[in-house]
CSV table of C-alpha atoms in Angstrom, one decimal:
chain,number,residue,atom,x,y,z
D,60,MET,CA,-6.5,16.4,-29.9
D,61,ASN,CA,-9.3,15.1,-27.8
D,62,ILE,CA,-9.7,12.9,-30.2
D,63,ILE,CA,-5.7,11.6,-30.6
D,64,ILE,CA,-5.7,11.7,-27.0
D,65,VAL,CA,-9.0,9.8,-26.2
D,66,VAL,CA,-7.7,6.7,-28.6
D,67,PHE,CA,-4.4,6.3,-27.6
D,68,SER,CA,-5.7,6.0,-24.0
D,69,PHE,CA,-7.9,2.8,-25.4
D,70,PHE,CA,-4.5,1.7,-26.5
D,71,CYS,CA,-2.9,2.1,-23.5
D,72,ILE,CA,-6.2,0.5,-22.0
D,73,VAL,CA,-6.0,-2.3,-24.4
D,74,ILE,CA,-2.5,-3.2,-23.7
D,75,LEU,CA,-3.1,-3.1,-20.1
D,76,GLY,CA,-5.5,-5.3,-20.0
D,77,VAL,CA,-3.7,-8.0,-22.0
D,78,PHE,CA,-0.9,-7.9,-18.7
D,79,ILE,CA,-3.8,-8.4,-16.5
D,80,GLU,CA,-6.0,-10.7,-18.6
D,81,THR,CA,-9.0,-9.0,-17.8
D,82,PRO,CA,-12.8,-10.3,-18.5
D,83,LEU,CA,-14.4,-8.9,-21.7
D,84,PRO,CA,-17.0,-7.6,-19.2
D,85,ILE,CA,-15.0,-5.9,-17.1
D,86,PHE,CA,-12.6,-4.7,-19.8
D,87,ALA,CA,-15.2,-3.2,-21.5
D,88,THR,CA,-16.4,-1.3,-18.1
D,89,VAL,CA,-13.4,0.2,-17.9
D,90,CYS,CA,-12.6,1.3,-20.9
D,91,ILE,CA,-15.7,3.4,-21.0
D,92,CYS,CA,-15.2,4.9,-18.2
D,93,TYR,CA,-11.7,5.8,-18.3
D,94,GLY,CA,-12.4,7.3,-21.6
D,95,ILE,CA,-15.2,9.7,-19.9
D,96,TRP,CA,-12.9,10.4,-17.4
D,97,VAL,CA,-10.2,11.3,-20.2
D,98,TYR,CA,-12.5,13.3,-22.3
D,99,ILE,CA,-13.5,15.2,-18.5
D,100,TYR,CA,-10.0,16.1,-17.4
D,101,ARG,CA,-9.3,17.2,-21.3
D,102,GLN,CA,-11.7,20.1,-20.9
D,103,SER,CA,-11.1,20.6,-17.4
D,104,ILE,CA,-7.4,21.8,-17.2
D,105,SER,CA,-8.0,23.7,-21.0
D,106,LYS,CA,-10.1,25.4,-18.8
D,107,ASN,CA,-7.7,25.5,-16.1
D,108,LYS,CA,-3.9,24.8,-16.1
D,109,ASN,CA,-3.7,24.8,-12.2
D,110,LEU,CA,-5.0,21.5,-11.8
D,111,LYS,CA,-2.0,19.6,-14.2
D,112,ASP,CA,-0.5,19.7,-10.7
D,113,SER,CA,-3.3,17.7,-9.2
D,114,ILE,CA,-1.5,14.2,-10.4
D,115,PHE,CA,2.0,15.7,-8.5
D,116,TRP,CA,-0.3,15.9,-4.9
D,117,ILE,CA,-1.6,12.7,-5.1
D,118,LEU,CA,1.5,10.6,-5.8
D,119,PHE,CA,3.9,12.7,-3.5
D,120,ILE,CA,1.6,11.9,-0.8
D,121,LEU,CA,1.0,7.9,-1.8
D,122,LEU,CA,5.2,8.0,-1.7
D,123,PHE,CA,4.8,7.7,2.1
D,124,THR,CA,1.2,6.5,2.5
D,125,VAL,CA,1.2,3.0,0.4
D,126,GLY,CA,4.4,1.3,1.6
D,127,PHE,CA,2.8,1.4,5.5
D,128,TYR,CA,-0.5,0.7,4.3
D,129,HIS,CA,1.3,-2.8,2.5
D,130,LYS,CA,3.0,-3.8,5.5
D,131,ARG,CA,0.0,-2.7,8.4
D,132,THR,CA,-2.2,-4.7,5.8
D,133,GLY,CA,-0.6,-7.6,4.2
D,134,VAL,CA,-2.3,-6.3,0.3
D,135,SER,CA,-0.2,-4.7,-1.8
D,136,CYS,CA,-0.8,-1.3,-3.1
D,137,GLY,CA,2.2,-0.3,-5.1
D,138,PHE,CA,0.6,-0.7,-7.9
D,139,ILE,CA,-1.5,1.9,-7.6
D,140,ILE,CA,1.5,5.0,-8.4
D,141,GLU,CA,2.1,3.3,-11.4
D,142,PHE,CA,-1.8,2.8,-12.3
D,143,ILE,CA,-2.6,6.1,-11.7
D,144,THR,CA,1.0,7.4,-14.3
D,145,ILE,CA,-0.4,5.4,-16.8
D,146,ALA,CA,-4.1,6.5,-16.5
D,147,TYR,CA,-1.9,10.3,-17.2
D,148,THR,CA,0.2,9.0,-19.4
D,149,PRO,CA,-1.9,10.1,-22.4
D,150,PHE,CA,-1.9,13.7,-21.7
D,151,ILE,CA,2.0,13.6,-19.8
D,152,ILE,CA,3.7,12.7,-23.7
D,153,PHE,CA,1.7,15.3,-25.4
D,154,ALA,CA,4.2,17.6,-22.2
D,155,PHE,CA,7.4,16.6,-25.3
D,156,LYS,CA,6.4,19.7,-27.0
D,157,GLN,CA,7.5,21.4,-24.0
D,158,THR,CA,10.9,20.1,-23.5
D,159,ASN,CA,13.8,22.8,-24.6
D,160,THR,CA,15.7,22.1,-27.8
D,161,GLU,CA,18.8,19.9,-25.9
D,162,ILE,CA,16.4,17.6,-24.4
D,163,LYS,CA,15.2,16.9,-27.5
D,164,LYS,CA,17.7,16.1,-29.2
D,165,LEU,CA,18.6,13.3,-26.5
D,166,PHE,CA,15.2,12.3,-27.1
D,167,PHE,CA,17.0,10.7,-30.3
D,168,LEU,CA,18.9,8.1,-28.1
D,169,ILE,CA,15.7,7.2,-27.0
D,170,PHE,CA,14.0,6.8,-30.1
D,171,ILE,CA,17.3,4.4,-31.1
D,172,TYR,CA,16.8,2.2,-28.0
D,173,TYR,CA,13.5,1.5,-28.7
D,174,ILE,CA,14.2,0.9,-32.5
D,175,ILE,CA,17.0,-1.3,-31.5
D,176,SER,CA,14.3,-3.3,-28.5
D,177,VAL,CA,12.4,-3.8,-31.5
D,178,ILE,CA,14.0,-5.0,-34.0
D,179,SER,CA,15.8,-7.8,-30.5
D,180,ALA,CA,12.6,-8.6,-29.9
D,181,PHE,CA,11.7,-10.4,-33.1
D,182,TRP,CA,15.8,-11.3,-33.5
D,183,GLY,CA,16.5,-12.6,-29.7
D,184,GLU,CA,14.1,-15.4,-27.6
D,185,SER,CA,11.8,-12.4,-26.1
D,186,LYS,CA,8.3,-13.2,-25.4
D,187,LEU,CA,5.5,-10.9,-26.3
D,188,ILE,CA,4.0,-10.2,-23.4
D,189,ALA,CA,7.7,-10.0,-21.4
D,190,ALA,CA,9.1,-7.8,-23.6
D,191,LEU,CA,6.0,-5.8,-23.9
D,192,PHE,CA,6.3,-5.7,-20.1
D,193,GLN,CA,10.3,-4.8,-20.3
D,194,ILE,CA,9.6,-1.7,-22.8
D,195,ALA,CA,7.2,-0.3,-20.6
D,196,THR,CA,9.1,-0.5,-17.4
D,197,ASP,CA,12.4,1.5,-18.8
D,198,PHE,CA,9.7,3.6,-20.5
D,199,LYS,CA,8.9,4.7,-16.8
D,200,PHE,CA,11.7,7.4,-17.0
D,201,ILE,CA,10.8,8.7,-19.4
D,202,LEU,CA,7.3,9.1,-18.3
D,203,PHE,CA,8.6,11.0,-15.1
D,204,LEU,CA,10.8,13.3,-16.9
D,205,LEU,CA,7.6,14.3,-19.6
D,206,LEU,CA,5.7,14.5,-16.0
D,207,GLY,CA,7.6,17.9,-14.7
D,208,PHE,CA,6.9,19.1,-17.9
D,209,PHE,CA,3.1,18.8,-17.8
D,210,ILE,CA,2.2,20.5,-14.3
D,211,THR,CA,1.9,23.8,-14.2
D,212,TRP,CA,3.9,23.9,-10.2
D,213,THR,CA,2.2,26.7,-9.5
D,214,PRO,CA,3.0,28.8,-6.5
D,215,ARG,CA,0.3,26.9,-4.2
D,216,THR,CA,2.4,23.6,-5.4
D,217,GLU,CA,5.5,25.1,-4.9
D,218,ASN,CA,4.6,26.0,-1.2
D,219,PHE,CA,2.5,22.4,-0.3
D,220,PHE,CA,6.6,20.8,-1.6
D,221,LEU,CA,8.1,23.1,0.3
D,222,PHE,CA,6.1,23.0,3.6
D,223,SER,CA,6.1,18.5,3.3
D,224,VAL,CA,9.9,18.8,2.5
D,225,ARG,CA,10.6,20.5,5.7
D,226,TRP,CA,8.3,19.0,8.6
D,227,ILE,CA,8.0,15.1,6.4
D,228,TRP,CA,10.9,14.4,8.8
D,229,VAL,CA,9.2,14.1,12.1
D,230,PRO,CA,6.6,11.2,11.2
D,231,LEU,CA,9.9,9.7,9.6
D,232,LEU,CA,11.8,10.4,12.8
D,233,PHE,CA,8.7,8.9,15.1
D,234,LEU,CA,8.6,5.9,13.0
D,235,ILE,CA,12.7,5.2,13.6
D,236,PHE,CA,12.7,5.9,17.3
D,237,TRP,CA,9.8,3.6,17.5
D,238,GLN,CA,11.0,1.0,16.1
D,239,TRP,CA,14.3,0.8,18.0
D,240,ALA,CA,13.1,1.8,21.2
D,241,SER,CA,10.0,-0.8,21.2
D,242,PRO,CA,10.7,-3.4,18.3
D,243,SER,CA,8.4,-6.0,19.4
D,244,SER,CA,5.1,-3.9,19.7
D,245,TYR,CA,6.6,-2.4,15.8
D,246,PHE,CA,6.8,-5.6,14.0
D,247,SER,CA,3.5,-7.0,16.1
D,248,ILE,CA,1.6,-3.4,14.1
D,249,VAL,CA,3.9,-3.8,11.0
D,250,HIS,CA,3.5,-7.7,9.8
D,251,LEU,CA,4.4,-7.6,6.8
D,252,THR,CA,8.3,-6.4,6.7
D,253,TYR,CA,12.1,-7.3,6.7
D,254,SER,CA,12.7,-7.5,10.7
D,255,GLY,CA,16.1,-9.2,10.5
D,256,GLN,CA,17.6,-6.2,8.7
D,257,SER,CA,20.5,-6.2,11.3
D,258,ASP,CA,22.8,-3.6,11.2
D,259,PRO,CA,26.3,-4.8,9.6
D,260,LEU,CA,28.4,-1.7,11.1
D,261,GLY,CA,26.7,-2.1,14.7
D,262,ILE,CA,25.8,1.3,14.7
D,263,VAL,CA,22.0,1.0,15.2
D,264,PRO,CA,19.8,-1.6,16.6
D,265,THR,CA,18.2,-2.4,13.3
D,266,ARG,CA,18.4,-0.9,10.2
D,267,ALA,CA,15.9,2.1,10.2
D,268,LEU,CA,12.5,1.0,7.7
D,269,GLY,CA,10.5,4.3,8.4
D,270,PRO,CA,7.0,3.6,6.4
D,271,PHE,CA,8.4,1.6,4.0
D,272,ASN,CA,8.9,-2.4,3.8
D,273,HIS,CA,12.9,-2.6,3.7
D,274,ALA,CA,15.7,-0.1,4.2
D,275,ALA,CA,17.2,0.7,1.0
D,276,THR,CA,13.7,2.1,0.3
D,277,MET,CA,14.2,4.5,3.4
D,278,ALA,CA,17.5,5.0,2.8
D,279,SER,CA,16.9,6.2,-1.2
D,280,VAL,CA,13.6,8.1,-0.4
D,281,THR,CA,15.7,10.0,2.9
D,282,GLY,CA,18.9,10.6,0.3
D,283,LEU,CA,16.6,12.6,-2.1
D,284,LEU,CA,15.0,14.2,0.5
D,285,SER,CA,18.6,15.6,2.0
D,286,LEU,CA,19.4,16.6,-1.2
D,287,ILE,CA,16.5,18.3,-2.8
D,288,THR,CA,16.5,20.5,1.0
D,289,PHE,CA,20.5,20.6,0.5
D,290,SER,CA,19.8,22.0,-3.3
D,291,LYS,CA,17.5,25.3,-1.5
D,292,ALA,CA,20.1,25.5,0.9
D,293,VAL,CA,22.9,25.7,-0.9
D,294,ASN,CA,21.4,28.1,-3.6
D,295,SER,CA,18.5,30.2,-1.7
D,296,GLU,CA,17.5,29.5,1.5
D,297,LYS,CA,20.2,28.7,4.6
D,298,LYS,CA,17.5,27.1,6.9
D,299,TYR,CA,17.0,24.4,4.4
D,300,TYR,CA,20.4,23.2,5.9
D,301,LEU,CA,19.3,21.5,8.7
D,302,PHE,CA,16.6,19.8,7.4
D,303,SER,CA,19.1,18.7,4.6
D,304,ILE,CA,21.0,17.6,7.9
D,305,ILE,CA,18.1,15.8,9.7
D,306,TYR,CA,17.3,14.1,5.9
D,307,PHE,CA,20.9,12.4,6.6
D,308,LEU,CA,21.1,11.6,9.0
D,309,LEU,CA,18.3,9.6,8.4
D,310,LEU,CA,19.6,8.6,6.1
D,311,PHE,CA,22.2,7.1,8.3
D,312,GLY,CA,20.2,5.2,10.7
D,313,THR,CA,18.8,2.6,8.2
D,314,THR,CA,23.5,1.8,7.4
D,315,GLU,CA,23.0,1.2,3.0
D,316,ARG,CA,26.4,2.1,2.7
D,317,VAL,CA,25.8,2.9,-1.5
D,318,GLU,CA,23.4,5.5,-0.5
D,319,ILE,CA,25.6,7.0,1.8
D,320,PHE,CA,28.3,7.0,-0.1
D,321,SER,CA,26.1,8.4,-3.0
D,322,CYS,CA,25.1,11.6,-1.4
D,323,ILE,CA,28.0,12.3,0.4
D,324,THR,CA,29.4,12.2,-3.1
D,325,VAL,CA,26.5,14.3,-4.5
D,326,ILE,CA,26.5,17.1,-2.5
D,327,ILE,CA,30.3,18.1,-2.4
D,328,ILE,CA,30.4,17.6,-6.3
D,329,SER,CA,26.7,19.7,-6.4
D,330,SER,CA,29.1,21.9,-4.0
D,331,ILE,CA,32.0,22.5,-5.9
D,332,TYR,CA,29.5,23.6,-9.1
D,333,THR,CA,27.4,25.7,-7.0
D,334,ILE,CA,30.3,27.5,-5.1
D,335,SER,CA,31.6,29.7,-7.9
D,336,LYS,CA,34.1,32.2,-5.7
D,337,LYS,CA,37.6,31.4,-6.3
D,338,ASN,CA,39.4,33.0,-3.0
D,339,LYS,CA,41.6,30.5,-0.8
D,340,LEU,CA,38.8,29.2,1.7
D,341,THR,CA,36.0,28.2,-1.1
D,342,ILE,CA,39.2,26.0,-3.1
D,343,GLY,CA,39.8,24.7,0.3
D,344,ILE,CA,36.7,23.3,0.7
D,345,LYS,CA,37.0,21.7,-2.7
D,346,VAL,CA,40.0,19.8,-1.9
D,347,ILE,CA,39.2,18.7,2.0
D,348,SER,CA,35.7,17.5,0.5
D,349,ILE,CA,37.4,15.1,-2.2
D,350,LEU,CA,40.0,14.2,0.2
D,351,PHE,CA,36.9,13.4,2.5
D,352,LEU,CA,35.3,11.7,-0.1
D,353,SER,CA,38.3,9.6,-1.1
D,354,ILE,CA,38.7,8.5,2.5
D,355,CYS,CA,35.0,7.1,2.6
D,356,PHE,CA,35.5,5.4,-0.5
D,357,VAL,CA,39.0,3.1,0.7
D,358,ASN,CA,37.1,3.0,3.5
D,359,PHE,CA,33.7,2.3,3.1
D,360,VAL,CA,33.3,1.0,-0.1
D,361,LEU,CA,36.7,-0.5,-1.5
D,362,PRO,CA,36.1,-2.9,2.0
D,363,GLU,CA,32.5,-4.0,0.5
D,364,ILE,CA,33.8,-5.2,-2.7
D,365,TYR,CA,36.3,-6.8,-1.1
D,366,LYS,CA,33.9,-8.7,1.6
D,367,LYS,CA,31.4,-9.8,-0.7
D,368,ALA,CA,34.5,-11.2,-3.0
D,369,LYS,CA,35.7,-13.0,-0.3
D,370,MET,CA,33.0,-14.6,0.7
D,371,SER,CA,32.0,-15.4,-2.9
D,372,LYS,CA,35.4,-16.8,-3.3
D,373,GLU,CA,35.0,-19.0,0.2
D,374,PHE,CA,31.5,-20.3,-0.7
D,375,CYS,CA,33.1,-21.9,-3.9
D,376,GLU,CA,35.7,-23.4,-2.4
D,377,PHE,CA,33.6,-24.7,0.4
D,378,THR,CA,30.9,-26.2,-2.1
D,379,GLY,CA,33.0,-27.1,-5.1
D,380,ASP,CA,30.8,-25.1,-6.9
D,381,ILE,CA,32.3,-22.5,-9.5
D,382,ARG,CA,29.1,-21.1,-10.2
D,383,ALA,CA,27.8,-19.9,-6.7
D,384,LYS,CA,28.7,-16.4,-7.8
D,385,GLN,CA,27.3,-12.8,-5.9
D,386,PRO,CA,23.7,-12.3,-8.0
D,387,ARG,CA,24.8,-8.5,-8.7
D,388,PRO,CA,28.6,-9.1,-9.9
D,389,PHE,CA,27.3,-12.4,-12.1
D,390,PHE,CA,24.6,-10.3,-13.9
D,391,TYR,CA,27.1,-7.5,-14.6
D,392,TYR,CA,29.1,-10.8,-15.6
D,393,LYS,CA,27.0,-12.9,-18.0
D,394,SER,CA,25.2,-9.7,-19.8
D,395,VAL,CA,28.4,-9.0,-21.2
D,396,GLU,CA,28.9,-11.8,-22.3
D,397,ILE,CA,25.6,-12.7,-23.7
D,398,ALA,CA,25.8,-8.8,-25.4
D,399,ASN,CA,29.4,-10.3,-27.1
D,400,GLN,CA,27.7,-13.5,-28.0
D,401,ARG,CA,24.4,-11.8,-29.6
D,402,PHE,CA,26.3,-8.7,-30.8
D,403,PRO,CA,24.9,-6.6,-32.4
D,404,LEU,CA,21.5,-6.4,-31.3
D,405,GLY,CA,21.3,-8.5,-27.6
D,406,SER,CA,19.0,-11.3,-26.3
D,407,GLY,CA,15.6,-8.9,-26.5
D,408,PRO,CA,13.9,-7.7,-23.8
D,409,GLY,CA,12.5,-9.9,-21.4
D,410,THR,CA,14.7,-12.4,-21.5
D,411,PHE,CA,18.0,-11.8,-18.9
D,412,ALA,CA,18.2,-9.6,-15.5
D,413,GLY,CA,15.2,-7.4,-16.1
D,414,ALA,CA,11.4,-7.0,-14.8
D,415,GLY,CA,10.7,-8.6,-17.9
D,416,ALA,CA,12.9,-11.4,-17.9
D,417,GLY,CA,12.2,-11.9,-13.8
D,418,LYS,CA,8.6,-11.8,-13.9
D,419,PHE,CA,7.7,-13.7,-17.1
D,420,ASN,CA,10.5,-15.4,-19.1
D,421,TRP,CA,12.8,-17.6,-17.6
D,422,LEU,CA,13.6,-19.7,-20.2
D,423,TYR,CA,16.8,-18.0,-20.8
D,424,TYR,CA,18.0,-18.3,-17.5
D,425,LYS,CA,17.1,-22.0,-17.7
D,426,GLU,CA,19.5,-22.1,-21.2
D,427,ILE,CA,22.6,-20.5,-19.8
D,428,GLY,CA,22.1,-23.0,-16.3
D,429,VAL,CA,21.4,-20.4,-13.8
D,430,THR,CA,18.4,-21.7,-11.9
D,431,SER,CA,20.4,-24.7,-10.5
D,432,TYR,CA,23.2,-21.4,-8.6
D,433,LEU,CA,22.0,-22.0,-5.1
D,434,TRP,CA,21.4,-17.9,-5.1
D,435,PHE,CA,18.9,-18.6,-7.8
D,436,SER,CA,14.9,-17.0,-6.7
D,437,PRO,CA,12.8,-14.6,-7.7
D,438,MET,CA,14.3,-11.8,-5.3
D,439,TYR,CA,17.1,-12.0,-7.2
D,440,LEU,CA,16.2,-11.5,-10.5
D,441,PHE,CA,15.1,-7.4,-9.9
D,442,GLU,CA,17.9,-6.4,-8.1
D,443,THR,CA,20.9,-4.7,-10.2
D,444,TYR,CA,19.6,-2.0,-13.4
D,445,TRP,CA,21.9,-1.6,-15.9
D,446,PRO,CA,22.6,-5.4,-16.4
D,447,HIS,CA,19.6,-6.1,-18.3
D,448,PHE,CA,20.2,-3.5,-21.3
D,449,ILE,CA,23.9,-4.8,-22.0
D,450,ALA,CA,22.2,-8.3,-22.5
D,451,GLU,CA,18.6,-7.3,-24.2
D,452,THR,CA,19.6,-4.8,-27.2
D,453,GLY,CA,23.0,-5.3,-27.0
D,454,TRP,CA,25.7,-2.6,-26.7
D,455,ILE,CA,24.1,-0.3,-29.2
D,456,GLY,CA,21.2,-0.4,-27.4
D,457,PHE,CA,22.6,0.6,-23.7
D,458,SER,CA,24.9,3.3,-25.1
D,459,SER,CA,21.7,4.9,-26.6
D,460,TYR,CA,19.7,4.5,-22.9
D,461,PHE,CA,22.9,5.5,-21.0
D,462,LEU,CA,23.6,8.2,-22.7
D,463,PHE,CA,20.1,9.3,-22.7
D,464,ILE,CA,20.3,9.4,-19.0
D,465,VAL,CA,24.0,11.0,-19.3
D,466,GLY,CA,22.9,13.8,-21.3
D,467,ILE,CA,20.1,14.7,-19.2
D,468,ILE,CA,22.0,15.2,-16.2
D,469,HIS,CA,25.2,16.9,-18.0
D,470,HIS,CA,21.9,19.1,-19.4
D,471,CYS,CA,21.2,20.3,-15.6
D,472,LYS,CA,24.3,20.6,-14.5
D,473,LYS,CA,25.3,23.2,-17.5
D,474,MET,CA,22.7,24.9,-16.2
D,475,LEU,CA,23.0,25.1,-12.8
D,476,ILE,CA,25.9,26.7,-13.8
D,477,LYS,CA,24.6,29.1,-16.0
D,478,GLU,CA,21.8,29.9,-14.5
D,479,LYS,CA,23.0,33.4,-12.2
D,480,ASP,CA,19.1,33.6,-10.3
D,481,THR,CA,19.5,31.8,-7.1
D,482,MET,CA,16.1,30.7,-7.2
D,483,ARG,CA,16.1,29.0,-10.1
D,484,ARG,CA,19.8,27.9,-9.6
D,485,ALA,CA,18.0,25.8,-7.0
D,486,TYR,CA,15.6,23.9,-9.3
D,487,TRP,CA,18.2,23.3,-11.5
D,488,THR,CA,21.1,21.7,-8.2
D,489,ILE,CA,17.6,19.2,-7.2
D,490,ALA,CA,17.5,18.5,-10.8
D,491,PHE,CA,21.0,17.6,-10.9
D,492,SER,CA,21.6,16.5,-7.6
D,493,THR,CA,18.8,13.8,-7.2
D,494,LEU,CA,19.4,12.4,-10.8
D,495,LEU,CA,22.8,11.9,-10.1
D,496,PHE,CA,22.5,9.9,-7.0
D,497,LEU,CA,20.2,8.2,-8.7
D,498,PHE,CA,22.5,7.7,-11.9
D,499,LEU,CA,25.4,6.4,-8.9
D,500,THR,CA,22.9,4.3,-7.0
D,501,SER,CA,21.2,3.0,-10.0
D,502,LEU,CA,24.8,1.1,-10.4
D,503,ASN,CA,23.9,-1.4,-7.5
D,504,GLY,CA,20.2,-1.6,-7.7
D,505,PRO,CA,17.0,-0.7,-10.3
D,506,THR,CA,16.8,2.7,-8.9
D,507,PHE,CA,15.8,4.4,-12.4
D,508,GLU,CA,12.8,1.4,-12.7
D,509,ILE,CA,11.6,2.9,-8.9
D,510,PRO,CA,8.5,5.3,-8.9
D,511,GLU,CA,8.7,6.2,-5.7
D,512,PHE,CA,12.7,7.3,-6.2
D,513,VAL,CA,11.8,8.3,-9.9
D,514,PHE,CA,9.1,11.0,-8.9
D,515,LEU,CA,11.8,12.8,-6.6
D,516,SER,CA,13.8,13.5,-9.2
D,517,ALA,CA,13.4,13.8,-12.7
D,518,PRO,CA,10.2,16.2,-13.0
D,519,PHE,CA,12.2,18.4,-11.4
D,520,VAL,CA,13.9,18.7,-14.7
D,521,GLY,CA,10.8,20.0,-16.0
D,522,ILE,CA,9.7,22.0,-13.1
D,523,ALA,CA,13.4,23.4,-12.9
D,524,ASN,CA,12.4,24.4,-16.9
D,525,SER,CA,9.4,25.7,-16.4
D,526,TYR,CA,10.3,28.0,-13.4
D,527,SER,CA,13.4,29.7,-15.8
D,528,LYS,CA,11.3,30.5,-18.7
D,529,ARG,CA,8.8,31.5,-15.8
D,530,PHE,CA,10.5,33.8,-14.2
D,531,GLY,CA,13.9,34.9,-16.7
D,532,ASP,CA,15.2,37.9,-17.3
């Protein structure tokens, strides 16, 4: 097993070296050092399995620090989270054997997806580096999913995590109040940030940023923390209701409507599954919740859709350019068109609407004339998630990956309904609610590709599974 891990580790470093074009002497040194580290770490965790939790501690701390460091100094270091995760990849992927039977069956869909991706890379218009980068990007969710099965989740780690989610709101709230109370001093300290994010609802001075560069990041992180604490409260410890409300208020301070609506939706759905009593009170709560959800959709989501459609139509009429569409709707529309034109395998990974195409391959954008659109710029090429699956791997590849994620969410839902012990059910509720939240927000952005978001959701599938095995009846 040690030899397999070391060989696989060198393979990962070689792929990384291809991406960054590292000079040979440096590359060789990195390979040797990494191989030594892999061997030492392997020996260490074989003697003390609790050391596996170290990666969780490291990533959790980095989640709240790298963004602030970036906007304070201008030095981008978000790659550190991905780099550390890649370093642990040789160990994490072997956690597949720890997954339960149902999840193992779901991985057959991922196998189909990657077979389609490889064939499509030769069939379509992929460039090697763009295709490899996109395939690696799509693997992020799977990697973080298996991370939950890799770590031990000792009582010490559990206490550290729960203590953190109870109190991390304090520095977040301080940064928000500072931003609103004294914006001049705040933005003079944190130079690299989107200071012009005004509140479209007119409720707060500016959209809350916290330690992050963008309000959408703050919204997703606080939304996930609100759902994590809500899941604890609704199953076992009522005191977590207070923390859930606090995180939701922080989320509301970002005025990101998609995240707010998604969080409310998930809380209602989670409540329906966790509150199993059939008395009139609980039935009334469920009916009121559904009505409230419908009102929120009509008042917040539909007007936003109408507003964007109207702006796009008016802008097209003003400029006479029928191609001046909104980026997100355009990528969805065009991806369907590409999937139908290049049926059944799509245009190939790294060609359209994904990270690989955005970074390394604009050829297809130029062929279809997207580069002449008035809104076209690199920042808009990473704003969607599902369109690249549809366009690049066709309907078969898209369906495989889509059904895999839906299957994981369904498995979590089934387990939380089945589980009777409140402590074990709390972890299944965390896994279900956070993944459902990411799924809903992925319709509007690449949430499953962002390590900060996936880290606060996907690992809990494995954690819940391990917790149920350890403390099961």
